[in-house]
């Protein structure tokens, strides 16, 4: 019982800090994330299935460092106007020194239906600055239906055309 209470008082602040997304992140931000196999599924209309490991979204400033390692990732969206998106080691709107080291095993992103998007991001810096080191196993990105988009961004800097 004492161990559980100790973990709650010691671990919870770090868990909340590591999961912070969106808004403005300033200063020296560091995320080290490790995940095993993940599966995300969205079915219906205008839904989003998303798997994210080690990501900072929104504005950042200063030095941001992300080390993300993920096992097998499967993200599926079926229906109309859906989005299947997998993000491993992604920093968005960065302004200072940025370093991302991302590794992922097999990654499958599937979107079927009309007007859907299948998007895979591994080791991506969407804003300015950054060093990127990426290790990726097999990547499969599948879209099916009318008016769909399929994008794979691995070790890229800048904004992709799949938003």
PDB file of N, CA and C in Angstrom, residues 76-122:
ATOM      1  N   UNK A  76      -6.958   2.435 -38.113  1.00  0.00           N
ATOM      2  CA  UNK A  76      -7.943   2.159 -39.156  1.00  0.00           C
ATOM      3  C   UNK A  76      -9.139   3.094 -39.005  1.00  0.00           C
ATOM      4  N   UNK A  77      -9.572   3.693 -40.127  1.00  0.00           N
ATOM      5  CA  UNK A  77     -10.799   4.493 -40.158  1.00  0.00           C
ATOM      6  C   UNK A  77     -11.645   4.003 -41.320  1.00  0.00           C
ATOM      7  N   UNK A  78     -12.905   3.691 -41.049  1.00  0.00           N
ATOM      8  CA  UNK A  78     -13.811   3.207 -42.086  1.00  0.00           C
ATOM      9  C   UNK A  78     -15.113   3.990 -42.024  1.00  0.00           C
ATOM     10  N   UNK A  79     -15.580   4.440 -43.177  1.00  0.00           N
ATOM     11  CA  UNK A  79     -16.815   5.215 -43.232  1.00  0.00           C
ATOM     12  C   UNK A  79     -16.664   6.378 -44.193  1.00  0.00           C
ATOM     13  N   UNK A  80     -17.281   7.510 -43.871  1.00  0.00           N
ATOM     14  CA  UNK A  80     -17.260   8.686 -44.733  1.00  0.00           C
ATOM     15  C   UNK A  80     -16.616   9.856 -43.992  1.00  0.00           C
ATOM     16  N   UNK A  81     -15.652  10.511 -44.642  1.00  0.00           N
ATOM     17  CA  UNK A  81     -15.014  11.692 -44.061  1.00  0.00           C
ATOM     18  C   UNK A  81     -14.191  11.402 -42.830  1.00  0.00           C
ATOM     19  N   UNK A  82     -13.599  10.225 -42.744  1.00  0.00           N
ATOM     20  CA  UNK A  82     -12.819   9.834 -41.577  1.00  0.00           C
ATOM     21  C   UNK A  82     -11.333  10.053 -41.787  1.00  0.00           C
ATOM     22  N   UNK A  83     -10.584  10.048 -40.696  1.00  0.00           N
ATOM     23  CA  UNK A  83      -9.142  10.226 -40.761  1.00  0.00           C
ATOM     24  C   UNK A  83      -8.469   9.181 -39.889  1.00  0.00           C
ATOM     25  N   UNK A  84      -7.509   8.471 -40.460  1.00  0.00           N
ATOM     26  CA  UNK A  84      -6.656   7.549 -39.715  1.00  0.00           C
ATOM     27  C   UNK A  84      -5.268   8.169 -39.690  1.00  0.00           C
ATOM     28  N   UNK A  85      -4.746   8.436 -38.491  1.00  0.00           N
ATOM     29  CA  UNK A  85      -3.463   9.127 -38.389  1.00  0.00           C
ATOM     30  C   UNK A  85      -2.596   8.487 -37.321  1.00  0.00           C
ATOM     31  N   UNK A  86      -1.335   8.214 -37.687  1.00  0.00           N
ATOM     32  CA  UNK A  86      -0.350   7.672 -36.762  1.00  0.00           C
ATOM     33  C   UNK A  86       0.795   8.661 -36.633  1.00  0.00           C
ATOM     34  N   UNK A  87       1.127   9.056 -35.409  1.00  0.00           N
ATOM     35  CA  UNK A  87       2.189  10.027 -35.141  1.00  0.00           C
ATOM     36  C   UNK A  87       3.187   9.432 -34.164  1.00  0.00           C
ATOM     37  N   UNK A  88       4.425   9.273 -34.594  1.00  0.00           N
ATOM     38  CA  UNK A  88       5.489   8.802 -33.726  1.00  0.00           C
ATOM     39  C   UNK A  88       6.625   9.821 -33.798  1.00  0.00           C
ATOM     40  N   UNK A  89       6.902  10.508 -32.697  1.00  0.00           N
ATOM     41  CA  UNK A  89       7.971  11.494 -32.663  1.00  0.00           C
ATOM     42  C   UNK A  89       7.701  12.696 -33.542  1.00  0.00           C
ATOM     43  N   UNK A  90       6.705  13.515 -33.193  1.00  0.00           N
ATOM     44  CA  UNK A  90       6.313  14.670 -34.005  1.00  0.00           C
ATOM     45  C   UNK A  90       6.370  15.941 -33.151  1.00  0.00           C
ATOM     46  N   UNK A  91       6.996  16.994 -33.679  1.00  0.00           N
ATOM     47  CA  UNK A  91       6.998  18.307 -33.033  1.00  0.00           C
ATOM     48  C   UNK A  91       6.421  19.307 -34.025  1.00  0.00           C
ATOM     49  N   UNK A  92       5.503  20.114 -33.570  1.00  0.00           N
ATOM     50  CA  UNK A  92       4.798  21.050 -34.447  1.00  0.00           C
ATOM     51  C   UNK A  92       5.067  22.480 -33.998  1.00  0.00           C
ATOM     52  N   UNK A  93       5.209  23.399 -34.944  1.00  0.00           N
ATOM     53  CA  UNK A  93       5.397  24.840 -34.692  1.00  0.00           C
ATOM     54  C   UNK A  93       6.576  25.133 -33.784  1.00  0.00           C
ATOM     55  N   UNK A  94       7.694  24.479 -33.981  1.00  0.00           N
ATOM     56  CA  UNK A  94       8.855  24.706 -33.135  1.00  0.00           C
ATOM     57  C   UNK A  94       9.578  25.976 -33.551  1.00  0.00           C
ATOM     58  N   UNK A  95      10.316  26.578 -32.626  1.00  0.00           N
ATOM     59  CA  UNK A  95      11.028  27.818 -32.939  1.00  0.00           C
ATOM     60  C   UNK A  95      12.502  27.737 -32.578  1.00  0.00           C
ATOM     61  N   UNK A  96      12.863  26.902 -31.627  1.00  0.00           N
ATOM     62  CA  UNK A  96      14.248  26.801 -31.170  1.00  0.00           C
ATOM     63  C   UNK A  96      14.901  25.525 -31.654  1.00  0.00           C
ATOM     64  N   UNK A  97      15.950  25.132 -30.961  1.00  0.00           N
ATOM     65  CA  UNK A  97      16.663  23.902 -31.281  1.00  0.00           C
ATOM     66  C   UNK A  97      15.736  22.717 -31.032  1.00  0.00           C
ATOM     67  N   UNK A  98      15.600  21.834 -31.985  1.00  0.00           N
ATOM     68  CA  UNK A  98      14.706  20.685 -31.867  1.00  0.00           C
ATOM     69  C   UNK A  98      15.459  19.426 -32.268  1.00  0.00           C
ATOM     70  N   UNK A  99      15.311  18.358 -31.512  1.00  0.00           N
ATOM     71  CA  UNK A  99      15.937  17.086 -31.851  1.00  0.00           C
ATOM     72  C   UNK A  99      14.907  15.991 -31.664  1.00  0.00           C
ATOM     73  N   UNK A 100      14.682  15.164 -32.678  1.00  0.00           N
ATOM     74  CA  UNK A 100      13.740  14.049 -32.593  1.00  0.00           C
ATOM     75  C   UNK A 100      14.470  12.773 -32.978  1.00  0.00           C
ATOM     76  N   UNK A 101      14.374  11.756 -32.153  1.00  0.00           N
ATOM     77  CA  UNK A 101      14.872  10.422 -32.472  1.00  0.00           C
ATOM     78  C   UNK A 101      13.673   9.498 -32.369  1.00  0.00           C
ATOM     79  N   UNK A 102      13.229   8.943 -33.484  1.00  0.00           N
ATOM     80  CA  UNK A 102      12.025   8.108 -33.485  1.00  0.00           C
ATOM     81  C   UNK A 102      12.321   6.751 -34.098  1.00  0.00           C
ATOM     82  N   UNK A 103      11.793   5.706 -33.476  1.00  0.00           N
ATOM     83  CA  UNK A 103      11.917   4.349 -34.005  1.00  0.00           C
ATOM     84  C   UNK A 103      10.569   3.666 -33.868  1.00  0.00           C
ATOM     85  N   UNK A 104      10.166   2.974 -34.913  1.00  0.00           N
ATOM     86  CA  UNK A 104       8.882   2.269 -34.894  1.00  0.00           C
ATOM     87  C   UNK A 104       9.034   0.953 -35.650  1.00  0.00           C
ATOM     88  N   UNK A 105       8.310  -0.061 -35.176  1.00  0.00           N
ATOM     89  CA  UNK A 105       8.296  -1.350 -35.866  1.00  0.00           C
ATOM     90  C   UNK A 105       7.382  -1.280 -37.073  1.00  0.00           C
ATOM     91  N   UNK A 106       6.553  -2.246 -37.263  1.00  0.00           N
ATOM     92  CA  UNK A 106       5.602  -2.253 -38.378  1.00  0.00           C
ATOM     93  C   UNK A 106       4.488  -1.250 -38.123  1.00  0.00           C
ATOM     94  N   UNK A 107       4.159  -0.487 -39.160  1.00  0.00           N
ATOM     95  CA  UNK A 107       3.153   0.559 -39.032  1.00  0.00           C
ATOM     96  C   UNK A 107       2.152   0.436 -40.168  1.00  0.00           C
ATOM     97  N   UNK A 108       0.871   0.325 -39.837  1.00  0.00           N
ATOM     98  CA  UNK A 108      -0.176   0.195 -40.840  1.00  0.00           C
ATOM     99  C   UNK A 108      -1.243   1.256 -40.574  1.00  0.00           C
ATOM    100  N   UNK A 109      -1.518   2.080 -41.591  1.00  0.00           N
ATOM    101  CA  UNK A 109      -2.549   3.108 -41.497  1.00  0.00           C
ATOM    102  C   UNK A 109      -3.515   2.900 -42.656  1.00  0.00           C
ATOM    103  N   UNK A 110      -4.806   2.711 -42.344  1.00  0.00           N
ATOM    104  CA  UNK A 110      -5.811   2.386 -43.363  1.00  0.00           C
ATOM    105  C   UNK A 110      -7.020   3.300 -43.208  1.00  0.00           C
ATOM    106  N   UNK A 111      -7.482   3.869 -44.337  1.00  0.00           N
ATOM    107  CA  UNK A 111      -8.731   4.640 -44.359  1.00  0.00           C
ATOM    108  C   UNK A 111      -9.545   4.173 -45.564  1.00  0.00           C
ATOM    109  N   UNK A 112     -10.743   3.662 -45.306  1.00  0.00           N
ATOM    110  CA  UNK A 112     -11.606   3.203 -46.396  1.00  0.00           C
ATOM    111  C   UNK A 112     -12.934   3.928 -46.344  1.00  0.00           C
ATOM    112  N   UNK A 113     -13.463   4.227 -47.520  1.00  0.00           N
ATOM    113  CA  UNK A 113     -14.717   4.953 -47.626  1.00  0.00           C
ATOM    114  C   UNK A 113     -14.516   6.195 -48.476  1.00  0.00           C
ATOM    115  N   UNK A 114     -15.469   7.099 -48.470  1.00  0.00           N
ATOM    116  CA  UNK A 114     -15.390   8.319 -49.290  1.00  0.00           C
ATOM    117  C   UNK A 114     -14.837   9.484 -48.482  1.00  0.00           C
ATOM    118  N   UNK A 115     -13.926  10.245 -49.079  1.00  0.00           N
ATOM    119  CA  UNK A 115     -13.397  11.450 -48.448  1.00  0.00           C
ATOM    120  C   UNK A 115     -12.558  11.197 -47.222  1.00  0.00           C
ATOM    121  N   UNK A 116     -11.850  10.078 -47.166  1.00  0.00           N
ATOM    122  CA  UNK A 116     -11.048   9.730 -46.001  1.00  0.00           C
ATOM    123  C   UNK A 116      -9.579  10.062 -46.207  1.00  0.00           C
ATOM    124  N   UNK A 117      -8.828  10.114 -45.114  1.00  0.00           N
ATOM    125  CA  UNK A 117      -7.399  10.382 -45.153  1.00  0.00           C
ATOM    126  C   UNK A 117      -6.670   9.351 -44.307  1.00  0.00           C
ATOM    127  N   UNK A 118      -5.605   8.778 -44.856  1.00  0.00           N
ATOM    128  CA  UNK A 118      -4.697   7.909 -44.114  1.00  0.00           C
ATOM    129  C   UNK A 118      -3.353   8.612 -44.066  1.00  0.00           C
ATOM    130  N   UNK A 119      -2.876   8.932 -42.865  1.00  0.00           N
ATOM    131  CA  UNK A 119      -1.664   9.731 -42.719  1.00  0.00           C
ATOM    132  C   UNK A 119      -0.730   9.087 -41.706  1.00  0.00           C
ATOM    133  N   UNK A 120       0.540   8.932 -42.097  1.00  0.00           N
ATOM    134  CA  UNK A 120       1.553   8.344 -41.239  1.00  0.00           C
ATOM    135  C   UNK A 120       2.697   9.329 -41.070  1.00  0.00           C
ATOM    136  N   UNK A 121       3.008   9.700 -39.823  1.00  0.00           N
ATOM    137  CA  UNK A 121       4.100  10.621 -39.509  1.00  0.00           C
ATOM    138  C   UNK A 121       5.074   9.949 -38.552  1.00  0.00           C
ATOM    139  N   UNK A 122       6.334   9.860 -38.950  1.00  0.00           N
ATOM    140  CA  UNK A 122       7.380   9.324 -38.083  1.00  0.00           C
ATOM    141  C   UNK A 122       8.569  10.275 -38.143  1.00  0.00           C
TER     142      UNK A 122
END
